[in-house]
JSON list of C-alpha atoms in Angstrom, two decimals:
[
{"chain": "A", "resi": 1375, "resn": "MET", "atom": "CA", "xyz": [-0.85, -16.27, 4.51]},
{"chain": "A", "resi": 1376, "resn": "THR", "atom": "CA", "xyz": [1.87, -13.72, 5.19]},
{"chain": "A", "resi": 1377, "resn": "VAL", "atom": "CA", "xyz": [1.43, -10.79, 2.84]},
{"chain": "A", "resi": 1378, "resn": "LEU", "atom": "CA", "xyz": [3.17, -8.16, 4.95]},
{"chain": "A", "resi": 1379, "resn": "THR", "atom": "CA", "xyz": [6.60, -8.41, 6.56]},
{"chain": "A", "resi": 1380, "resn": "LEU", "atom": "CA", "xyz": [8.45, -5.84, 8.64]},
{"chain": "A", "resi": 1381, "resn": "ASP", "atom": "CA", "xyz": [10.99, -5.12, 5.90]},
{"chain": "A", "resi": 1382, "resn": "ARG", "atom": "CA", "xyz": [8.16, -3.72, 3.74]},
{"chain": "A", "resi": 1383, "resn": "VAL", "atom": "CA", "xyz": [6.90, -1.24, 6.36]},
{"chain": "A", "resi": 1384, "resn": "ARG", "atom": "CA", "xyz": [8.48, 2.21, 6.25]},
{"chain": "A", "resi": 1385, "resn": "ILE", "atom": "CA", "xyz": [7.97, 5.62, 7.80]},
{"chain": "A", "resi": 1386, "resn": "ARG", "atom": "CA", "xyz": [9.18, 8.66, 5.81]},
{"chain": "A", "resi": 1387, "resn": "GLU", "atom": "CA", "xyz": [9.41, 12.01, 7.57]},
{"chain": "A", "resi": 1388, "resn": "GLY", "atom": "CA", "xyz": [9.07, 14.06, 4.40]},
{"chain": "A", "resi": 1389, "resn": "SER", "atom": "CA", "xyz": [6.63, 14.17, 1.54]},
{"chain": "A", "resi": 1390, "resn": "ALA", "atom": "CA", "xyz": [6.75, 12.57, -1.89]},
{"chain": "A", "resi": 1391, "resn": "THR", "atom": "CA", "xyz": [5.13, 12.97, -5.26]},
{"chain": "A", "resi": 1392, "resn": "ARG", "atom": "CA", "xyz": [2.56, 10.42, -6.32]},
{"chain": "A", "resi": 1393, "resn": "ASP", "atom": "CA", "xyz": [5.02, 9.01, -8.87]},
{"chain": "A", "resi": 1394, "resn": "GLU", "atom": "CA", "xyz": [7.76, 8.68, -6.22]},
{"chain": "A", "resi": 1395, "resn": "ALA", "atom": "CA", "xyz": [5.31, 6.90, -3.92]},
{"chain": "A", "resi": 1396, "resn": "LEU", "atom": "CA", "xyz": [4.22, 4.55, -6.72]},
{"chain": "A", "resi": 1397, "resn": "LYS", "atom": "CA", "xyz": [7.87, 3.71, -7.46]},
{"chain": "A", "resi": 1398, "resn": "GLU", "atom": "CA", "xyz": [8.65, 3.04, -3.79]},
{"chain": "A", "resi": 1399, "resn": "ALA", "atom": "CA", "xyz": [5.59, 0.78, -3.48]},
{"chain": "A", "resi": 1400, "resn": "ALA", "atom": "CA", "xyz": [6.43, -1.12, -6.68]},
{"chain": "A", "resi": 1401, "resn": "ASP", "atom": "CA", "xyz": [10.12, -1.44, -5.76]},
{"chain": "A", "resi": 1402, "resn": "ALA", "atom": "CA", "xyz": [9.22, -2.99, -2.39]},
{"chain": "A", "resi": 1403, "resn": "LEU", "atom": "CA", "xyz": [6.90, -5.50, -4.09]},
{"chain": "A", "resi": 1404, "resn": "VAL", "atom": "CA", "xyz": [9.61, -6.35, -6.65]},
{"chain": "A", "resi": 1405, "resn": "ALA", "atom": "CA", "xyz": [12.15, -6.82, -3.82]},
{"chain": "A", "resi": 1406, "resn": "ALA", "atom": "CA", "xyz": [9.66, -9.14, -2.09]},
{"chain": "A", "resi": 1407, "resn": "GLY", "atom": "CA", "xyz": [9.52, -11.29, -5.20]},
{"chain": "A", "resi": 1408, "resn": "ALA", "atom": "CA", "xyz": [5.77, -10.64, -5.54]},
{"chain": "A", "resi": 1409, "resn": "VAL", "atom": "CA", "xyz": [5.83, -8.81, -8.88]},
{"chain": "A", "resi": 1410, "resn": "THR", "atom": "CA", "xyz": [8.05, -8.23, -11.89]},
{"chain": "A", "resi": 1411, "resn": "SER", "atom": "CA", "xyz": [9.45, -4.82, -12.79]},
{"chain": "A", "resi": 1412, "resn": "ASP", "atom": "CA", "xyz": [6.56, -4.41, -15.26]},
{"chain": "A", "resi": 1413, "resn": "TYR", "atom": "CA", "xyz": [4.20, -3.87, -12.33]},
{"chain": "A", "resi": 1414, "resn": "LEU", "atom": "CA", "xyz": [5.12, -0.20, -11.88]},
{"chain": "A", "resi": 1415, "resn": "GLN", "atom": "CA", "xyz": [3.77, 0.63, -15.34]},
{"chain": "A", "resi": 1416, "resn": "ALA", "atom": "CA", "xyz": [0.59, -1.28, -14.50]},
{"chain": "A", "resi": 1417, "resn": "MET", "atom": "CA", "xyz": [0.21, 0.87, -11.36]},
{"chain": "A", "resi": 1418, "resn": "HIS", "atom": "CA", "xyz": [0.57, 4.02, -13.48]},
{"chain": "A", "resi": 1419, "resn": "ASP", "atom": "CA", "xyz": [-2.00, 2.62, -15.93]},
{"chain": "A", "resi": 1420, "resn": "ARG", "atom": "CA", "xyz": [-4.44, 2.03, -13.05]},
{"chain": "A", "resi": 1421, "resn": "GLU", "atom": "CA", "xyz": [-4.02, 5.63, -11.83]},
{"chain": "A", "resi": 1422, "resn": "GLN", "atom": "CA", "xyz": [-4.72, 6.88, -15.37]},
{"chain": "A", "resi": 1423, "resn": "ALA", "atom": "CA", "xyz": [-8.00, 4.94, -15.37]},
{"chain": "A", "resi": 1424, "resn": "VAL", "atom": "CA", "xyz": [-9.10, 5.60, -11.78]},
{"chain": "A", "resi": 1425, "resn": "SER", "atom": "CA", "xyz": [-7.41, 7.06, -8.72]},
{"chain": "A", "resi": 1426, "resn": "THR", "atom": "CA", "xyz": [-6.54, 4.56, -5.99]},
{"chain": "A", "resi": 1427, "resn": "PHE", "atom": "CA", "xyz": [-6.98, 7.22, -3.28]},
{"chain": "A", "resi": 1428, "resn": "MET", "atom": "CA", "xyz": [-9.50, 5.77, -0.83]},
{"chain": "A", "resi": 1429, "resn": "GLY", "atom": "CA", "xyz": [-10.01, 8.62, 1.65]},
{"chain": "A", "resi": 1430, "resn": "ASN", "atom": "CA", "xyz": [-8.88, 8.85, 5.29]},
{"chain": "A", "resi": 1431, "resn": "GLY", "atom": "CA", "xyz": [-5.33, 9.56, 4.08]},
{"chain": "A", "resi": 1432, "resn": "LEU", "atom": "CA", "xyz": [-5.06, 6.19, 2.33]},
{"chain": "A", "resi": 1433, "resn": "ALA", "atom": "CA", "xyz": [-4.02, 5.30, -1.20]},
{"chain": "A", "resi": 1434, "resn": "ILE", "atom": "CA", "xyz": [-3.81, 1.66, -2.30]},
{"chain": "A", "resi": 1435, "resn": "PRO", "atom": "CA", "xyz": [-1.96, 1.61, -5.61]},
{"chain": "A", "resi": 1436, "resn": "HIS", "atom": "CA", "xyz": [-2.15, -1.63, -7.55]},
{"chain": "A", "resi": 1437, "resn": "GLY", "atom": "CA", "xyz": [-1.86, -2.82, -11.10]},
{"chain": "A", "resi": 1438, "resn": "THR", "atom": "CA", "xyz": [-4.52, -3.27, -13.75]},
{"chain": "A", "resi": 1439, "resn": "ASN", "atom": "CA", "xyz": [-6.20, -6.59, -14.53]},
{"chain": "A", "resi": 1440, "resn": "ASP", "atom": "CA", "xyz": [-4.06, -6.73, -17.67]},
{"chain": "A", "resi": 1441, "resn": "ALA", "atom": "CA", "xyz": [-0.99, -6.97, -15.43]},
{"chain": "A", "resi": 1442, "resn": "LYS", "atom": "CA", "xyz": [-1.84, -10.42, -14.05]},
{"chain": "A", "resi": 1443, "resn": "ASP", "atom": "CA", "xyz": [1.31, -11.83, -15.70]},
{"chain": "A", "resi": 1444, "resn": "ALA", "atom": "CA", "xyz": [3.45, -9.38, -13.69]},
{"chain": "A", "resi": 1445, "resn": "VAL", "atom": "CA", "xyz": [2.11, -10.78, -10.38]},
{"chain": "A", "resi": 1446, "resn": "ILE", "atom": "CA", "xyz": [4.10, -13.69, -8.96]},
{"chain": "A", "resi": 1447, "resn": "GLY", "atom": "CA", "xyz": [2.57, -13.78, -5.47]},
{"chain": "A", "resi": 1448, "resn": "SER", "atom": "CA", "xyz": [0.52, -11.82, -2.95]},
{"chain": "A", "resi": 1449, "resn": "ALA", "atom": "CA", "xyz": [2.22, -9.09, -0.94]},
{"chain": "A", "resi": 1450, "resn": "LEU", "atom": "CA", "xyz": [1.81, -5.62, 0.55]},
{"chain": "A", "resi": 1451, "resn": "SER", "atom": "CA", "xyz": [4.15, -2.71, 1.04]},
{"chain": "A", "resi": 1452, "resn": "VAL", "atom": "CA", "xyz": [3.31, 0.09, 3.47]},
{"chain": "A", "resi": 1453, "resn": "VAL", "atom": "CA", "xyz": [4.85, 3.54, 3.55]},
{"chain": "A", "resi": 1454, "resn": "ARG", "atom": "CA", "xyz": [3.65, 6.31, 5.84]},
{"chain": "A", "resi": 1455, "resn": "TYR", "atom": "CA", "xyz": [4.68, 9.71, 4.49]},
{"chain": "A", "resi": 1456, "resn": "ASP", "atom": "CA", "xyz": [4.47, 12.11, 7.41]},
{"chain": "A", "resi": 1457, "resn": "GLY", "atom": "CA", "xyz": [4.77, 15.03, 4.99]},
{"chain": "A", "resi": 1458, "resn": "GLY", "atom": "CA", "xyz": [2.00, 13.59, 2.84]},
{"chain": "A", "resi": 1459, "resn": "VAL", "atom": "CA", "xyz": [1.64, 12.78, -0.82]},
{"chain": "A", "resi": 1460, "resn": "ASP", "atom": "CA", "xyz": [-0.41, 14.92, -3.20]},
{"chain": "A", "resi": 1461, "resn": "TRP", "atom": "CA", "xyz": [-2.55, 12.22, -4.78]},
{"chain": "A", "resi": 1462, "resn": "ASP", "atom": "CA", "xyz": [-4.30, 14.07, -7.60]},
{"chain": "A", "resi": 1463, "resn": "GLY", "atom": "CA", "xyz": [-5.36, 16.85, -5.25]},
{"chain": "A", "resi": 1464, "resn": "GLU", "atom": "CA", "xyz": [-6.06, 14.58, -2.28]},
{"chain": "A", "resi": 1465, "resn": "GLN", "atom": "CA", "xyz": [-3.70, 14.18, 0.68]},
{"chain": "A", "resi": 1466, "resn": "ALA", "atom": "CA", "xyz": [-2.42, 10.63, 1.20]},
{"chain": "A", "resi": 1467, "resn": "THR", "atom": "CA", "xyz": [-0.39, 9.76, 4.27]},
{"chain": "A", "resi": 1468, "resn": "PHE", "atom": "CA", "xyz": [-0.42, 5.99, 3.84]},
{"chain": "A", "resi": 1469, "resn": "VAL", "atom": "CA", "xyz": [0.51, 4.39, 0.54]},
{"chain": "A", "resi": 1470, "resn": "ILE", "atom": "CA", "xyz": [-0.14, 0.66, 0.62]},
{"chain": "A", "resi": 1471, "resn": "GLY", "atom": "CA", "xyz": [1.11, -1.11, -2.49]},
{"chain": "A", "resi": 1472, "resn": "ILE", "atom": "CA", "xyz": [-0.72, -4.33, -3.17]},
{"chain": "A", "resi": 1473, "resn": "ALA", "atom": "CA", "xyz": [-0.21, -7.34, -5.39]},
{"chain": "A", "resi": 1474, "resn": "GLY", "atom": "CA", "xyz": [-2.65, -10.22, -5.26]},
{"chain": "A", "resi": 1475, "resn": "LYS", "atom": "CA", "xyz": [-2.38, -13.58, -6.93]},
{"chain": "A", "resi": 1476, "resn": "ASP", "atom": "CA", "xyz": [-5.54, -15.47, -7.93]},
{"chain": "A", "resi": 1477, "resn": "GLY", "atom": "CA", "xyz": [-7.95, -12.92, -6.49]},
{"chain": "A", "resi": 1478, "resn": "GLU", "atom": "CA", "xyz": [-6.35, -12.87, -3.03]},
{"chain": "A", "resi": 1479, "resn": "HIS", "atom": "CA", "xyz": [-6.05, -9.09, -3.23]},
{"chain": "A", "resi": 1480, "resn": "LEU", "atom": "CA", "xyz": [-9.80, -8.76, -2.58]},
{"chain": "A", "resi": 1481, "resn": "ASP", "atom": "CA", "xyz": [-9.50, -10.33, 0.89]},
{"chain": "A", "resi": 1482, "resn": "ILE", "atom": "CA", "xyz": [-6.43, -8.21, 1.61]},
{"chain": "A", "resi": 1483, "resn": "LEU", "atom": "CA", "xyz": [-8.20, -5.04, 0.44]},
{"chain": "A", "resi": 1484, "resn": "SER", "atom": "CA", "xyz": [-11.17, -5.73, 2.69]},
{"chain": "A", "resi": 1485, "resn": "GLN", "atom": "CA", "xyz": [-8.86, -6.12, 5.72]},
{"chain": "A", "resi": 1486, "resn": "ILE", "atom": "CA", "xyz": [-7.21, -2.78, 4.94]},
{"chain": "A", "resi": 1487, "resn": "ALA", "atom": "CA", "xyz": [-10.56, -1.08, 4.33]},
{"chain": "A", "resi": 1488, "resn": "ILE", "atom": "CA", "xyz": [-11.86, -2.24, 7.71]},
{"chain": "A", "resi": 1489, "resn": "LEU", "atom": "CA", "xyz": [-8.75, -0.94, 9.48]},
{"chain": "A", "resi": 1490, "resn": "PHE", "atom": "CA", "xyz": [-8.82, 2.45, 7.76]},
{"chain": "A", "resi": 1491, "resn": "SER", "atom": "CA", "xyz": [-12.57, 2.93, 8.24]},
{"chain": "A", "resi": 1492, "resn": "ASP", "atom": "CA", "xyz": [-12.07, 3.28, 12.01]},
{"chain": "A", "resi": 1493, "resn": "GLU", "atom": "CA", "xyz": [-10.80, 6.72, 13.00]},
{"chain": "A", "resi": 1494, "resn": "ASP", "atom": "CA", "xyz": [-9.26, 5.40, 16.23]},
{"chain": "A", "resi": 1495, "resn": "ASP", "atom": "CA", "xyz": [-7.29, 2.80, 14.25]},
{"chain": "A", "resi": 1496, "resn": "VAL", "atom": "CA", "xyz": [-6.11, 5.47, 11.79]},
{"chain": "A", "resi": 1497, "resn": "ALA", "atom": "CA", "xyz": [-5.05, 7.68, 14.72]},
{"chain": "A", "resi": 1498, "resn": "ARG", "atom": "CA", "xyz": [-3.02, 4.77, 16.15]},
{"chain": "A", "resi": 1499, "resn": "LEU", "atom": "CA", "xyz": [-1.41, 4.13, 12.73]},
{"chain": "A", "resi": 1500, "resn": "ASN", "atom": "CA", "xyz": [-0.46, 7.81, 12.50]},
{"chain": "A", "resi": 1501, "resn": "ALA", "atom": "CA", "xyz": [0.91, 7.81, 16.05]},
{"chain": "A", "resi": 1502, "resn": "ALA", "atom": "CA", "xyz": [3.17, 4.77, 15.58]},
{"chain": "A", "resi": 1503, "resn": "SER", "atom": "CA", "xyz": [6.73, 5.99, 16.03]},
{"chain": "A", "resi": 1504, "resn": "THR", "atom": "CA", "xyz": [8.63, 3.03, 14.55]},
{"chain": "A", "resi": 1505, "resn": "PRO", "atom": "CA", "xyz": [8.14, 0.67, 11.61]},
{"chain": "A", "resi": 1506, "resn": "GLU", "atom": "CA", "xyz": [7.87, -2.15, 14.18]},
{"chain": "A", "resi": 1507, "resn": "GLU", "atom": "CA", "xyz": [4.92, -0.44, 15.90]},
{"chain": "A", "resi": 1508, "resn": "LEU", "atom": "CA", "xyz": [3.28, 0.25, 12.55]},
{"chain": "A", "resi": 1509, "resn": "PHE", "atom": "CA", "xyz": [3.80, -3.37, 11.45]},
{"chain": "A", "resi": 1510, "resn": "GLU", "atom": "CA", "xyz": [2.22, -4.63, 14.68]},
{"chain": "A", "resi": 1511, "resn": "LEU", "atom": "CA", "xyz": [-0.89, -2.50, 14.08]},
{"chain": "A", "resi": 1512, "resn": "LEU", "atom": "CA", "xyz": [-1.16, -3.72, 10.48]},
{"chain": "A", "resi": 1513, "resn": "SER", "atom": "CA", "xyz": [-0.35, -7.39, 11.10]},
{"chain": "A", "resi": 1514, "resn": "ALA", "atom": "CA", "xyz": [-4.04, -8.38, 11.03]},
{"chain": "A", "resi": 1515, "resn": "VAL", "atom": "CA", "xyz": [-3.73, -8.37, 7.22]},
{"chain": "A", "resi": 1516, "resn": "ASN", "atom": "CA", "xyz": [-1.70, -11.58, 7.55]},
{"chain": "A", "resi": 1517, "resn": "GLU", "atom": "CA", "xyz": [-4.67, -13.32, 9.13]},
{"chain": "A", "resi": 1518, "resn": "SER", "atom": "CA", "xyz": [-7.02, -13.01, 6.14]}
]
């Protein structure tokens, strides 16, 4: 199952607001054909209920369970903001937008959690100088 493709991996030199990061994540998932444009609102609704900041510089924004109709397929978008994103007082560097069809997001989330729980892996992700390098380090998510 291919949930991440190179065209959805980006590196931004500057910073962004949480809302800008949510929009970029949602736009990439819409462009991938994984979600409808309604998904962005569902991501905002999720943040209102509970922050998707996971620690270790990682936020994994996703929609609410009520947004199942907005999900067409499973996909990820990855943006590394080298200037960081203020995520409700926490500092996110990686914003990984996720859409999962039929519960597939749970497998995808566990792959990401494993990767970001290892400090050496996170250091390598931060050191990647091109989207291609970053994609290569994250490509294990396609093997779930």
